[in-house]
GROMACS .gro file of C-alpha atoms in nm:
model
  435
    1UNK     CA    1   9.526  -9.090 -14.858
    2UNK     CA    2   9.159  -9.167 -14.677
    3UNK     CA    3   8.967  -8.998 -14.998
    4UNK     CA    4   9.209  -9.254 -15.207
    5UNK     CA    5   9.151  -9.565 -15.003
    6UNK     CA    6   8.747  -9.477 -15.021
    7UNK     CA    7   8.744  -9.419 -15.383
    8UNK     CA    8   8.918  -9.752 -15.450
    9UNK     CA    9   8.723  -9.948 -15.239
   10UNK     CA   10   8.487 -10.129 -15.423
   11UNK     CA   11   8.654 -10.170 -15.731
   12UNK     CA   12   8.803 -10.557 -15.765
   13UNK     CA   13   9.131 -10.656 -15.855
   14UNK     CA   14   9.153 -10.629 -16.213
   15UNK     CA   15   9.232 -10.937 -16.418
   16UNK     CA   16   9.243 -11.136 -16.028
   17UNK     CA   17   9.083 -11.504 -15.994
   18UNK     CA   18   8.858 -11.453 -15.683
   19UNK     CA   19   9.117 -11.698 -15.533
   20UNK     CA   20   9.363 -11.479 -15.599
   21UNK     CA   21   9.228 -11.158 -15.486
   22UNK     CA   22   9.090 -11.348 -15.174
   23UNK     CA   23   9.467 -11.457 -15.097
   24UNK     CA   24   9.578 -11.094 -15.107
   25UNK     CA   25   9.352 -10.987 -14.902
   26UNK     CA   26   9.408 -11.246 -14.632
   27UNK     CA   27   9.776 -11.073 -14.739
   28UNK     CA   28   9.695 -10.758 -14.644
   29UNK     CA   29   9.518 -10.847 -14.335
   30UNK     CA   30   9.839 -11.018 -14.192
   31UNK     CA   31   9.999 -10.679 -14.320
   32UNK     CA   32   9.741 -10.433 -14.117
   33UNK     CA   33   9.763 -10.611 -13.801
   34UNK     CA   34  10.143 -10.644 -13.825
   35UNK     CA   35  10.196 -10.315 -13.871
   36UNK     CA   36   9.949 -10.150 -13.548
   37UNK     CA   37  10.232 -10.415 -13.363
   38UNK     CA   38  10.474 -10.147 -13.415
   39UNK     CA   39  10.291  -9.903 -13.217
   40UNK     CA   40  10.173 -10.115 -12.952
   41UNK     CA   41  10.455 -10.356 -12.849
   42UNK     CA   42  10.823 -10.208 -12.916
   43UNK     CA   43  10.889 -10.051 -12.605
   44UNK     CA   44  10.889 -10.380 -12.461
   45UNK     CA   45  11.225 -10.432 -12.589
   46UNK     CA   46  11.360 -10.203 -12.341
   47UNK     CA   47  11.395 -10.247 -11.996
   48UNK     CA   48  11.345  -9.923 -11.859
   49UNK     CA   49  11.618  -9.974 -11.593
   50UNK     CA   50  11.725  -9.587 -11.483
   51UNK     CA   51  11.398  -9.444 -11.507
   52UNK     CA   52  11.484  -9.122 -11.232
   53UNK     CA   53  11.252  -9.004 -11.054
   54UNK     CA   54  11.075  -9.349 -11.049
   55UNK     CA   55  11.036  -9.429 -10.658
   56UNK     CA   56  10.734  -9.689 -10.662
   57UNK     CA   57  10.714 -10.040 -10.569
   58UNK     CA   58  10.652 -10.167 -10.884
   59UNK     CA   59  10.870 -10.145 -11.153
   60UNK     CA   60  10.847  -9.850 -11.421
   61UNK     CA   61  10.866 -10.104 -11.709
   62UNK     CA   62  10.519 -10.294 -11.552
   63UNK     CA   63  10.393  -9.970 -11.434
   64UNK     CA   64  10.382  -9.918 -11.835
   65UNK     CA   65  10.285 -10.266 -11.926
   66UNK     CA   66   9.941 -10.221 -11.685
   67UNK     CA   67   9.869  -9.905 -11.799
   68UNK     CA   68   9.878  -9.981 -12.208
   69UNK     CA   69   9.650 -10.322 -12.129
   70UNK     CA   70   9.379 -10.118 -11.917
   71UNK     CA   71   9.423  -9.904 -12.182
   72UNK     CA   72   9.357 -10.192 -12.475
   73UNK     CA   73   9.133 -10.407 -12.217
   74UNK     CA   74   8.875 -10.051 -12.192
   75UNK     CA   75   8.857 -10.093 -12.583
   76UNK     CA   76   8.783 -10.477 -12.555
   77UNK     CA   77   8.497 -10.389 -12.372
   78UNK     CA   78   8.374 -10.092 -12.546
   79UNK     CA   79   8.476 -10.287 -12.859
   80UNK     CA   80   8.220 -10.574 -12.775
   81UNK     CA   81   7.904 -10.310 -12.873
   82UNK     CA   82   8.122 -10.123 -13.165
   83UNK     CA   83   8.239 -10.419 -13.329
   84UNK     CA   84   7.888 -10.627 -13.296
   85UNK     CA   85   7.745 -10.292 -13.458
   86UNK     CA   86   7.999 -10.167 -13.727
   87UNK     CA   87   7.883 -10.200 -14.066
   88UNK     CA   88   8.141 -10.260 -14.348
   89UNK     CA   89   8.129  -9.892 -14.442
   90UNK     CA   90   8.451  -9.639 -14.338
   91UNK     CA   91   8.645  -9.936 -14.216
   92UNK     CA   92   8.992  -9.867 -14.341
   93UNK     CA   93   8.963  -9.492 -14.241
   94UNK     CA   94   8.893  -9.575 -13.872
   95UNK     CA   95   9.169  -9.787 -13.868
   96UNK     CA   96   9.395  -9.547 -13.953
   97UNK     CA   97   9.272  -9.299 -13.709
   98UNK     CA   98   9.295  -9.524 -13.424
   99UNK     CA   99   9.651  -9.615 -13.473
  100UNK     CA  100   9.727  -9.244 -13.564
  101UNK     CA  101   9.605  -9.181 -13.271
  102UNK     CA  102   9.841  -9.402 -13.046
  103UNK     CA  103  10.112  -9.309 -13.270
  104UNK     CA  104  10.062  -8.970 -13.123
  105UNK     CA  105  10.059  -9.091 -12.723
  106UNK     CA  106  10.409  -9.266 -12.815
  107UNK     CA  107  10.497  -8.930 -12.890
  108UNK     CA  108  10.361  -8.791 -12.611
  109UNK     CA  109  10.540  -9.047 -12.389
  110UNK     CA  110  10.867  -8.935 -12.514
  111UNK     CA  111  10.767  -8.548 -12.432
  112UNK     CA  112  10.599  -8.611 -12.074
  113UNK     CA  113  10.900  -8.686 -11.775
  114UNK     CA  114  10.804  -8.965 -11.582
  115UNK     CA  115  10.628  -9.103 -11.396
  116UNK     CA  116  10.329  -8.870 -11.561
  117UNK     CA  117  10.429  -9.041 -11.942
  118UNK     CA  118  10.293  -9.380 -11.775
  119UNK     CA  119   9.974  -9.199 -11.891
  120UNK     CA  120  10.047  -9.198 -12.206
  121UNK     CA  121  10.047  -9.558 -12.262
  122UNK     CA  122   9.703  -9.577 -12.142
  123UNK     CA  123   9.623  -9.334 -12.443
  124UNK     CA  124   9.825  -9.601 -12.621
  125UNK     CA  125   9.598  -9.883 -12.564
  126UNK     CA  126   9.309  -9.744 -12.613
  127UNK     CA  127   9.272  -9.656 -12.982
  128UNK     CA  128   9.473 -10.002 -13.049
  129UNK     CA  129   9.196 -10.252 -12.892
  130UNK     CA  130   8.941 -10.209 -13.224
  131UNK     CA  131   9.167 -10.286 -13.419
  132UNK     CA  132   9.159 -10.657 -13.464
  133UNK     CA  133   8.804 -10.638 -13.485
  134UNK     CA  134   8.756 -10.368 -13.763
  135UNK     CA  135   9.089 -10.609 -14.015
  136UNK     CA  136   8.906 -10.944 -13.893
  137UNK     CA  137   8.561 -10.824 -14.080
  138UNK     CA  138   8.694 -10.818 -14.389
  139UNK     CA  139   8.808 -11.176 -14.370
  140UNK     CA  140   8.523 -11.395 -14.142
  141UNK     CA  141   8.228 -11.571 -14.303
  142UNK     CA  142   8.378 -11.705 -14.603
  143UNK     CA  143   8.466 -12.043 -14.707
  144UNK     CA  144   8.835 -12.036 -14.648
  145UNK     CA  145   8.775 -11.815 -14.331
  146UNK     CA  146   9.007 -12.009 -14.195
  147UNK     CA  147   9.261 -11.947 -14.386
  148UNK     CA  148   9.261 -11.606 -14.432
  149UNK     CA  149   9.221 -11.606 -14.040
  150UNK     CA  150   9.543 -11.848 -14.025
  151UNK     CA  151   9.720 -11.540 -14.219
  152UNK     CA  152   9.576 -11.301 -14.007
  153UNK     CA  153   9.671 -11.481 -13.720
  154UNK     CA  154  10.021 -11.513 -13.832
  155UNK     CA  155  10.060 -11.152 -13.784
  156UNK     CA  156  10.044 -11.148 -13.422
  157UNK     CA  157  10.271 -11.419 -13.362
  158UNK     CA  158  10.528 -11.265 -13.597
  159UNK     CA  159  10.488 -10.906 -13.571
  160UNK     CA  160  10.555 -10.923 -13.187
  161UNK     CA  161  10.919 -11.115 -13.200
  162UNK     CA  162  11.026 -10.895 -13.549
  163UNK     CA  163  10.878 -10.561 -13.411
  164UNK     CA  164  11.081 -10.624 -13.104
  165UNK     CA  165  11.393 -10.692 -13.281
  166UNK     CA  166  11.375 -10.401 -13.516
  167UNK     CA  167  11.319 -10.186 -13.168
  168UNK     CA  168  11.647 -10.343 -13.027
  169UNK     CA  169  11.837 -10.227 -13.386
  170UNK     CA  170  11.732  -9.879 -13.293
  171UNK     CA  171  11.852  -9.862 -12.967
  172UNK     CA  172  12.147 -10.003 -13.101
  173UNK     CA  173  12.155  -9.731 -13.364
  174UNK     CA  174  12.140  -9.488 -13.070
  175UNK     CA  175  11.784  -9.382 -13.081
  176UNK     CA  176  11.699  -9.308 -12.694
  177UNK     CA  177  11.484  -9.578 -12.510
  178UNK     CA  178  11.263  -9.307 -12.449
  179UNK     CA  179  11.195  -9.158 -12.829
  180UNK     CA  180  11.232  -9.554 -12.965
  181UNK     CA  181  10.830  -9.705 -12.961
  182UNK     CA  182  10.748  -9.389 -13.135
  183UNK     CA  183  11.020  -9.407 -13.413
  184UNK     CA  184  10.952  -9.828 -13.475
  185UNK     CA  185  10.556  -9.733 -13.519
  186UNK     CA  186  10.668  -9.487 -13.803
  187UNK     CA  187  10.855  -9.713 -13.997
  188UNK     CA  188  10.591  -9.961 -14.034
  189UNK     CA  189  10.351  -9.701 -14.202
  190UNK     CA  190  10.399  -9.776 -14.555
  191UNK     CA  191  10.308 -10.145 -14.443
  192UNK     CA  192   9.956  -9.987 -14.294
  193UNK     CA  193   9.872  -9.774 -14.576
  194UNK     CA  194   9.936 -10.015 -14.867
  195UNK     CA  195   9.765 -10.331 -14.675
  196UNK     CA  196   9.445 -10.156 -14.592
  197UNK     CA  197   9.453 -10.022 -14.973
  198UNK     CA  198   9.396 -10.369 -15.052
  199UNK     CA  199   9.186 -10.472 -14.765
  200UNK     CA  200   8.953 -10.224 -14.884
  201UNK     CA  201   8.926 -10.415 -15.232
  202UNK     CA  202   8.828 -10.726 -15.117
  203UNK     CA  203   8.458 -10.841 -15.202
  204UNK     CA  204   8.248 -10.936 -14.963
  205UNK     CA  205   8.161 -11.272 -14.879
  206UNK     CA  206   7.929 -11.464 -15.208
  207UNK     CA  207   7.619 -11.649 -15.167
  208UNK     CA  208   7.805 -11.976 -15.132
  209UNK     CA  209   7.972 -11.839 -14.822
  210UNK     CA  210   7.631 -11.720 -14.691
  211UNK     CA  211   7.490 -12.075 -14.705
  212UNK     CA  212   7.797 -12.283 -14.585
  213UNK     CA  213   7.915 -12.010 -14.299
  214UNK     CA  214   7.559 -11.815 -14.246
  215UNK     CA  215   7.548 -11.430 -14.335
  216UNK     CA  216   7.758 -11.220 -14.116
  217UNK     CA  217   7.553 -10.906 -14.067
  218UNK     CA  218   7.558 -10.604 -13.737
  219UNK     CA  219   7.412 -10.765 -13.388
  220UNK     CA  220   7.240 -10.512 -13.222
  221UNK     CA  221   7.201 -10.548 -12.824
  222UNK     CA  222   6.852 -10.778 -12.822
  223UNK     CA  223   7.066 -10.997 -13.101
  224UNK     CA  224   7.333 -11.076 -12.818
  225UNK     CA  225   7.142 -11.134 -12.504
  226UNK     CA  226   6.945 -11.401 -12.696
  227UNK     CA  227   7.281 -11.494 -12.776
  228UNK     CA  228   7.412 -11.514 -12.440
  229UNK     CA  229   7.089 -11.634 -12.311
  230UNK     CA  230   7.134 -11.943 -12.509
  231UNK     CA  231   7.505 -12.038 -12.553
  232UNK     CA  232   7.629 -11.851 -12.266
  233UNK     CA  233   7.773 -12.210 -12.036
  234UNK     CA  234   7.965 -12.298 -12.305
  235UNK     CA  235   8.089 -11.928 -12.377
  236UNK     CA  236   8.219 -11.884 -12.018
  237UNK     CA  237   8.396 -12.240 -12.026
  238UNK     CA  238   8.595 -12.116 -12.323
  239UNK     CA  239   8.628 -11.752 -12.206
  240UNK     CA  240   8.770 -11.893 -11.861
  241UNK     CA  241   9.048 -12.095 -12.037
  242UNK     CA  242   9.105 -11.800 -12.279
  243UNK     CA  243   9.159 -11.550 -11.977
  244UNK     CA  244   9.419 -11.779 -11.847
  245UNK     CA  245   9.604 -11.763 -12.230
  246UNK     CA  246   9.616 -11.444 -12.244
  247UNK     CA  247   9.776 -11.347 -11.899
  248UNK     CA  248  10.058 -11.577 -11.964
  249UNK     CA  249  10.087 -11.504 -12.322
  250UNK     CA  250  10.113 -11.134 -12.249
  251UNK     CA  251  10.344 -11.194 -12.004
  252UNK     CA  252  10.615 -11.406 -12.216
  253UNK     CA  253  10.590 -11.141 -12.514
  254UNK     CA  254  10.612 -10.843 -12.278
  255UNK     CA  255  10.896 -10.987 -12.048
  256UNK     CA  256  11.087 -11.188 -12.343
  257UNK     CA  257  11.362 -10.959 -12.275
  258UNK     CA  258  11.359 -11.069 -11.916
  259UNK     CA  259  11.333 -11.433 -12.017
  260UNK     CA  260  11.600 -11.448 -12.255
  261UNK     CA  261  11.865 -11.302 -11.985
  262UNK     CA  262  11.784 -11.517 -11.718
  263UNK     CA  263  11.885 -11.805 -11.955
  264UNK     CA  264  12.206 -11.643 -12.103
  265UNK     CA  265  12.069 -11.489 -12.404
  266UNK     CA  266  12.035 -11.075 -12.328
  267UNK     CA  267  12.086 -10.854 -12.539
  268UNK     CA  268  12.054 -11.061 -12.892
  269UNK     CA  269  11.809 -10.868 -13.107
  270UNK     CA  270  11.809 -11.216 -13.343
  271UNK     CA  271  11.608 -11.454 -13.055
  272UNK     CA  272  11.291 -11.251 -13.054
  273UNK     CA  273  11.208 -11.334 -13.428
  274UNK     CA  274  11.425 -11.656 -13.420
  275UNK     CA  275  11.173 -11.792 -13.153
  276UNK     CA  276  10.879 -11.691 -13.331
  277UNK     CA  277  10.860 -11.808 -13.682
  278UNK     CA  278  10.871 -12.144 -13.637
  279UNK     CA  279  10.599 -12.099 -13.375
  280UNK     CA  280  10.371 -11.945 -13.658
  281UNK     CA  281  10.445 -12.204 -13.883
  282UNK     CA  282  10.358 -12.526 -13.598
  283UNK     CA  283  10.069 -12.356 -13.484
  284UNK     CA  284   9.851 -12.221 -13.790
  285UNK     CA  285   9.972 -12.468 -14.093
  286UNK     CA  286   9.676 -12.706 -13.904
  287UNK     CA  287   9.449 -12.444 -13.796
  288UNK     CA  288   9.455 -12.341 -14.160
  289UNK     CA  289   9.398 -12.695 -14.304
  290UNK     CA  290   9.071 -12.722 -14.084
  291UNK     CA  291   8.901 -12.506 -14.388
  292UNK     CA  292   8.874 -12.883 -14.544
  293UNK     CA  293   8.637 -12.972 -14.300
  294UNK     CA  294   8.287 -12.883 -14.369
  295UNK     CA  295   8.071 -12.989 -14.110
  296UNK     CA  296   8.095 -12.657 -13.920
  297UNK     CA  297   7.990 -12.858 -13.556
  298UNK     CA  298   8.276 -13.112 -13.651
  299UNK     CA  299   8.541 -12.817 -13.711
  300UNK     CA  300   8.436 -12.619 -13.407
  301UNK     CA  301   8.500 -12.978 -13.204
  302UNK     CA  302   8.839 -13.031 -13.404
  303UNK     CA  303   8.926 -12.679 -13.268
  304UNK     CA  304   8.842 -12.781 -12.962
  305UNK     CA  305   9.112 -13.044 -12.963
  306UNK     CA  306   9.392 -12.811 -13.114
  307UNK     CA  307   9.332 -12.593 -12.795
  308UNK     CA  308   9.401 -12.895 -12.537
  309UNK     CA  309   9.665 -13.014 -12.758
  310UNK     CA  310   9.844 -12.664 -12.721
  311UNK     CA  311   9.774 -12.713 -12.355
  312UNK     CA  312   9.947 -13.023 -12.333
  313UNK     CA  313  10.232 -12.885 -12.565
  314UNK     CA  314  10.290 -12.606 -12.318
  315UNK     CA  315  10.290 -12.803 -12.028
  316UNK     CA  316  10.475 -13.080 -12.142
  317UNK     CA  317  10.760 -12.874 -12.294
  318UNK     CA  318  10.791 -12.685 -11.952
  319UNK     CA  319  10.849 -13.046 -11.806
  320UNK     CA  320  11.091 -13.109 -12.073
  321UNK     CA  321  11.329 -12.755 -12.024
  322UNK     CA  322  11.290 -12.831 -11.645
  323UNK     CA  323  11.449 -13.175 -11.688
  324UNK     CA  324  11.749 -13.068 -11.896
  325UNK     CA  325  11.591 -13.243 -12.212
  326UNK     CA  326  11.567 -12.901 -12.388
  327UNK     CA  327  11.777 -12.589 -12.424
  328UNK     CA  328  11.649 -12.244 -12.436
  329UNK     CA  329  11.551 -12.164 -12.780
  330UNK     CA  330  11.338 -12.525 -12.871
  331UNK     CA  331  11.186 -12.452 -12.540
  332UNK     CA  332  11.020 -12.122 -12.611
  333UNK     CA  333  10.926 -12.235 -12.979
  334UNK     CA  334  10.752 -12.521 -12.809
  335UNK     CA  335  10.629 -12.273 -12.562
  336UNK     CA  336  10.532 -12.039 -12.786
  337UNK     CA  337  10.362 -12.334 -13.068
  338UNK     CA  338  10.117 -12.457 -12.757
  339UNK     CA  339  10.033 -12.109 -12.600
  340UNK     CA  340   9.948 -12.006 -12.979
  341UNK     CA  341   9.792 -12.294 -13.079
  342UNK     CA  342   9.561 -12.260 -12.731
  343UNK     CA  343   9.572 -11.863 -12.809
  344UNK     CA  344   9.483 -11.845 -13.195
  345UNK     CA  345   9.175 -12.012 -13.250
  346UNK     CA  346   8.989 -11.756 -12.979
  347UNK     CA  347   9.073 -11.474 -13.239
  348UNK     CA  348   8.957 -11.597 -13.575
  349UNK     CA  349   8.855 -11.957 -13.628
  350UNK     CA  350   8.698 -12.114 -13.340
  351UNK     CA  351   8.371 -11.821 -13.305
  352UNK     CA  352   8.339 -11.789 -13.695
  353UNK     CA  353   8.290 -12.184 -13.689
  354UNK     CA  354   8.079 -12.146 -13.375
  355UNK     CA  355   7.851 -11.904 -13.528
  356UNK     CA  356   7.793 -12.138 -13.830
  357UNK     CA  357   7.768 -12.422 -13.651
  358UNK     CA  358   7.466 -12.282 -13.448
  359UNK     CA  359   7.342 -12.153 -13.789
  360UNK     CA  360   7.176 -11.829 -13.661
  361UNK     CA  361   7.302 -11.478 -13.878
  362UNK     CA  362   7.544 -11.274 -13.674
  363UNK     CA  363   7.871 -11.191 -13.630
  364UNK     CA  364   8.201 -11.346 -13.433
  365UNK     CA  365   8.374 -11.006 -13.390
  366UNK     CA  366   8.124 -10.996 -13.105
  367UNK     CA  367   8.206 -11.316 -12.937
  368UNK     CA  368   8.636 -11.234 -13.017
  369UNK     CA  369   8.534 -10.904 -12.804
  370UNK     CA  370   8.381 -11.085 -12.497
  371UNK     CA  371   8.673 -11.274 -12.449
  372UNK     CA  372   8.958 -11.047 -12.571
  373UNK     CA  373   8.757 -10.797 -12.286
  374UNK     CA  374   8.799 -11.092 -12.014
  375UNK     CA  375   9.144 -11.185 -12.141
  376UNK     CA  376   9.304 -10.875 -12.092
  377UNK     CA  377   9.151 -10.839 -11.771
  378UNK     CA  378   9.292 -11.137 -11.670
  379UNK     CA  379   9.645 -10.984 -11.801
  380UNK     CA  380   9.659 -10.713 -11.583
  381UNK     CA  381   9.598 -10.940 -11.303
  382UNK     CA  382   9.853 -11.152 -11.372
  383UNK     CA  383  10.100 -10.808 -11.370
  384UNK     CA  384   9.940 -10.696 -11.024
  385UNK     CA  385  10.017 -11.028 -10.914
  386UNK     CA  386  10.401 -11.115 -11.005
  387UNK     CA  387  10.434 -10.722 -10.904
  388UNK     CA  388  10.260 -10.737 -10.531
  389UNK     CA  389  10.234 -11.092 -10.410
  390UNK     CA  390  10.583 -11.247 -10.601
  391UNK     CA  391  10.817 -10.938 -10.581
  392UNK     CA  392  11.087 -11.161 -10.514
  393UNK     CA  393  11.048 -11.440 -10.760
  394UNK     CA  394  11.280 -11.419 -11.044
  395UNK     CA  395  11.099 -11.406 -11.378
  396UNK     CA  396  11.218 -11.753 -11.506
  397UNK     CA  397  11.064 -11.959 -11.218
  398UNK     CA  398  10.792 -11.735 -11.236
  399UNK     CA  399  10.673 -11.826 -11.586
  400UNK     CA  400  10.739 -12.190 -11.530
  401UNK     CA  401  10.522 -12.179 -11.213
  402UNK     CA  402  10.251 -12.033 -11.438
  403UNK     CA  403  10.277 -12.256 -11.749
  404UNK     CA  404  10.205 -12.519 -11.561
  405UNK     CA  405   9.903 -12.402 -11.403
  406UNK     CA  406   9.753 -12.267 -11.736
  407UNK     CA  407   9.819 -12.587 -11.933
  408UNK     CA  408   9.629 -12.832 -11.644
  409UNK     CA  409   9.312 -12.537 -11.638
  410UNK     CA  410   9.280 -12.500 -11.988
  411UNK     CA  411   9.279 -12.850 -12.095
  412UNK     CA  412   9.034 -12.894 -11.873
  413UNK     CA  413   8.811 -12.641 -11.919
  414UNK     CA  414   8.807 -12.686 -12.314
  415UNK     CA  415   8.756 -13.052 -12.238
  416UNK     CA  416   8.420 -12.963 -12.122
  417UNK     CA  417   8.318 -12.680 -12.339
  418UNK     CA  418   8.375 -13.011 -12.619
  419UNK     CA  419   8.139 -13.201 -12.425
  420UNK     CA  420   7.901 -12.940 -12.445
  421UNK     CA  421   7.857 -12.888 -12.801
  422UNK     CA  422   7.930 -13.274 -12.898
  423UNK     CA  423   7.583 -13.296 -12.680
  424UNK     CA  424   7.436 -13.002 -12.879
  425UNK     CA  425   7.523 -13.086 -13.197
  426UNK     CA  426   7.399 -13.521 -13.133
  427UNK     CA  427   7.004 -13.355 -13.021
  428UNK     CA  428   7.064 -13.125 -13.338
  429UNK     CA  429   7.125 -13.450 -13.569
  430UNK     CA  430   6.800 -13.618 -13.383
  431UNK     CA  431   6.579 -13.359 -13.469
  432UNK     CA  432   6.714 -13.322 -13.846
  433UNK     CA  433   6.650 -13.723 -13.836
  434UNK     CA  434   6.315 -13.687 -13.700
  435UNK     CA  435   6.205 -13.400 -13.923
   0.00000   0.00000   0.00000
């Protein structure tokens, strides 16, 4: 299969529009990253309750959760030089080795008692980490970038919710909580192999994309301390807000099933994937639409207000549930639409806007890998914390408590990374004036 995905690879779609083959790709992209969801997320669907043997203070199921996201936060980091780096060559066959790879610890898991198989799940992580990195690169730089990163996007918000419920219809089908992550990650294969056959048939970006969105090409290490050097106040404004986004995002996909019973609804494979569609369809339809806007400084400040708006969204919707105004189910879409709408543009559009708008040739995998390093970070914290310093607090309350917090930082935070670049981009407009 990896001599036949290399030996199609740079032959176009026959008889295909560019349009056309461009949409497929963006196709097969949402397809890629759904699918490594199967081996990285089903297990939450279990709880994990008689785990014997399992006499810790923290619970087995969060003993797992910390281990798979130091794990995936490891290959952030070490993700922030390989991504910068990778050419586009051998792409689609180091995809497929990383998630064989995890597939295998999910086997492993089921094979090792506990609590050694908590192992395991670090092996998980760490192969999975690259992969939005090595799928993005076949989409960024290009004039509809942001639409193609819309469908990318899409996956993650979908794939979590559907690749949860398809876990709970194996359990239900009697496949042992132990032995199901490993059996969901298998049947999503044929979903892998056929979207990366296509991924690997999409042209690169033309010379009209080079000139609007700046040729993406490999940063090598004195490429991103100038970088850093330069842009790196506004960089830890964002990153701040993003590490805030992630925790609690994390959190509300990994404890959904924990959510859901605490407000009557265990049990029901149907509300993972019934909360999360219409949350991909409120938060990317105007992400997507921003690939109208050509002025690259005046989308990257547009962005800028989608993230506050998703931080009011969250916060305001909390607000809302609290005062009876909404039941369970419009609350987490309206949960879920502000966290993503905060969440998404940190993964696709907002750094392949902000490397255009600063006009200097690069790369925004590297700037998705700084904070997706940092974000994750900030997810395990939030696990260590609701584990050792709120035991006690029930899980509902708990992810209130934190909503709130997160929509007040991140609002203001992204407020003034805005500020920032509005500034930058008015002395850039002088100087084109004066020259």
């Amino acid at each position: 299969m990896l001599r036949k995905i290399r030996t199609l690879a740079v032959k176009p779609a026959p008889g295909a529009t560019p349009t056309l083959t461009l949409l497929l790709g963006g196709l097969a992209a949402f397809g890629a990253y759904f699918a490594m969801y199967a081996f990285r997320k089903p297990f939450a669907a279990a709880t994990f309750a008689d785990i014997g043997g399992w006499h810790f203070e923290i619970d087995y199921k969060t003993a797992l959760l910390i281990a798979q996201v130091f794990g995936y936060a490891l290959s952030k980091l070490i993700g922030v030089r390989v991504i910068a780096e990778f050419g586009r060559q051998g792409r689609a066959a180091l995809i497929l080795a990383l998630i064989g790879t995890s597939w295998l610890a999910l086997v492993l898991f089921a094979l090792v008692p506990p609590p050694y198989n908590i192992a395991c799940l670090f092996l998980n992580g760490l192969p999975l980490g690259m992969i939005w990195g090595l799928v993005f690169s076949y989409v960024e730089g290009r004039r509809v970038s942001e639409l193609l990163g819309a469908m990318l996007c899409a996956s993650f918000i979908l794939s979590s919710g559907v690749v949860k419920s398809v876990a709970v219809l194996f359990l239900h089908a009697g496949v042992p909580e132990i032995w199901m992550p490993a059996v969901t990650g298998l049947a999503f294969v044929p979903v892998l192999l056929v979207s990366l056959w296509w991924l690997e048939r999409m042209p690169p970006p033309d010379a009209r994309d080079e000139v609007e969105r700046v040729a993406r090409v490999p940063m090598r290490r004195a490429d991103r301390a100038a970088f850093l050097r330069e842009h790196g106040l506004s960089l830890l404004l964002l990153v701040a807000g993003y590490v805030l986004l992630t925790a609690i995002r994390d959190f509300r996909d990994n404890f959904a099933a924990e959510l859901w019973a605490a407000m009557g609804h265990g049990g029901e494979a149907a509300m993972f994937s019934a909360s999360e569609l219409p949350v991909a369809v409120i938060s990317l339809a105007g992400l997507a639409a921003l690939m109208l806007v050509r002025d690259n400084m005046r989308a990257l400040l547009a962005m800028h207000g989608v993230i506050v708006l998703g931080a009011l969204l969250l916060g305001l919707s909390t607000l809302a549930f609290q005062a009876g105004l909404l039941a369970p189910l419009p609350w987490m879409v309206l949960t879920g639409a502000g966290l993503y709408l905060a969440y998404t543009p940190f993964n696709a559009m907002l750094f392949d806007r902000m490397i255009a708008a600063i006009g200097k040739a690069g790369n925004a995998g590297f700037l998705i890998y700084i904070a997706d390093a940092s974000g994750y970070a900030g997810s395990v914290a939030l696990l260590l914390f609701r584990s050792l310093a709120a035991p006690k607090m029930d899980w509902l309350p708990f992810f209130i408590e934190v909503s709130y917090a997160t929509a007040i930082a991140v609002g203001a935070l992204t407020i003034l990374s805005a500020v920032g670049f509005a500034l930058r981009g008015r002395r850039q407009g002088q100087s084109h004036a004066a020259a």
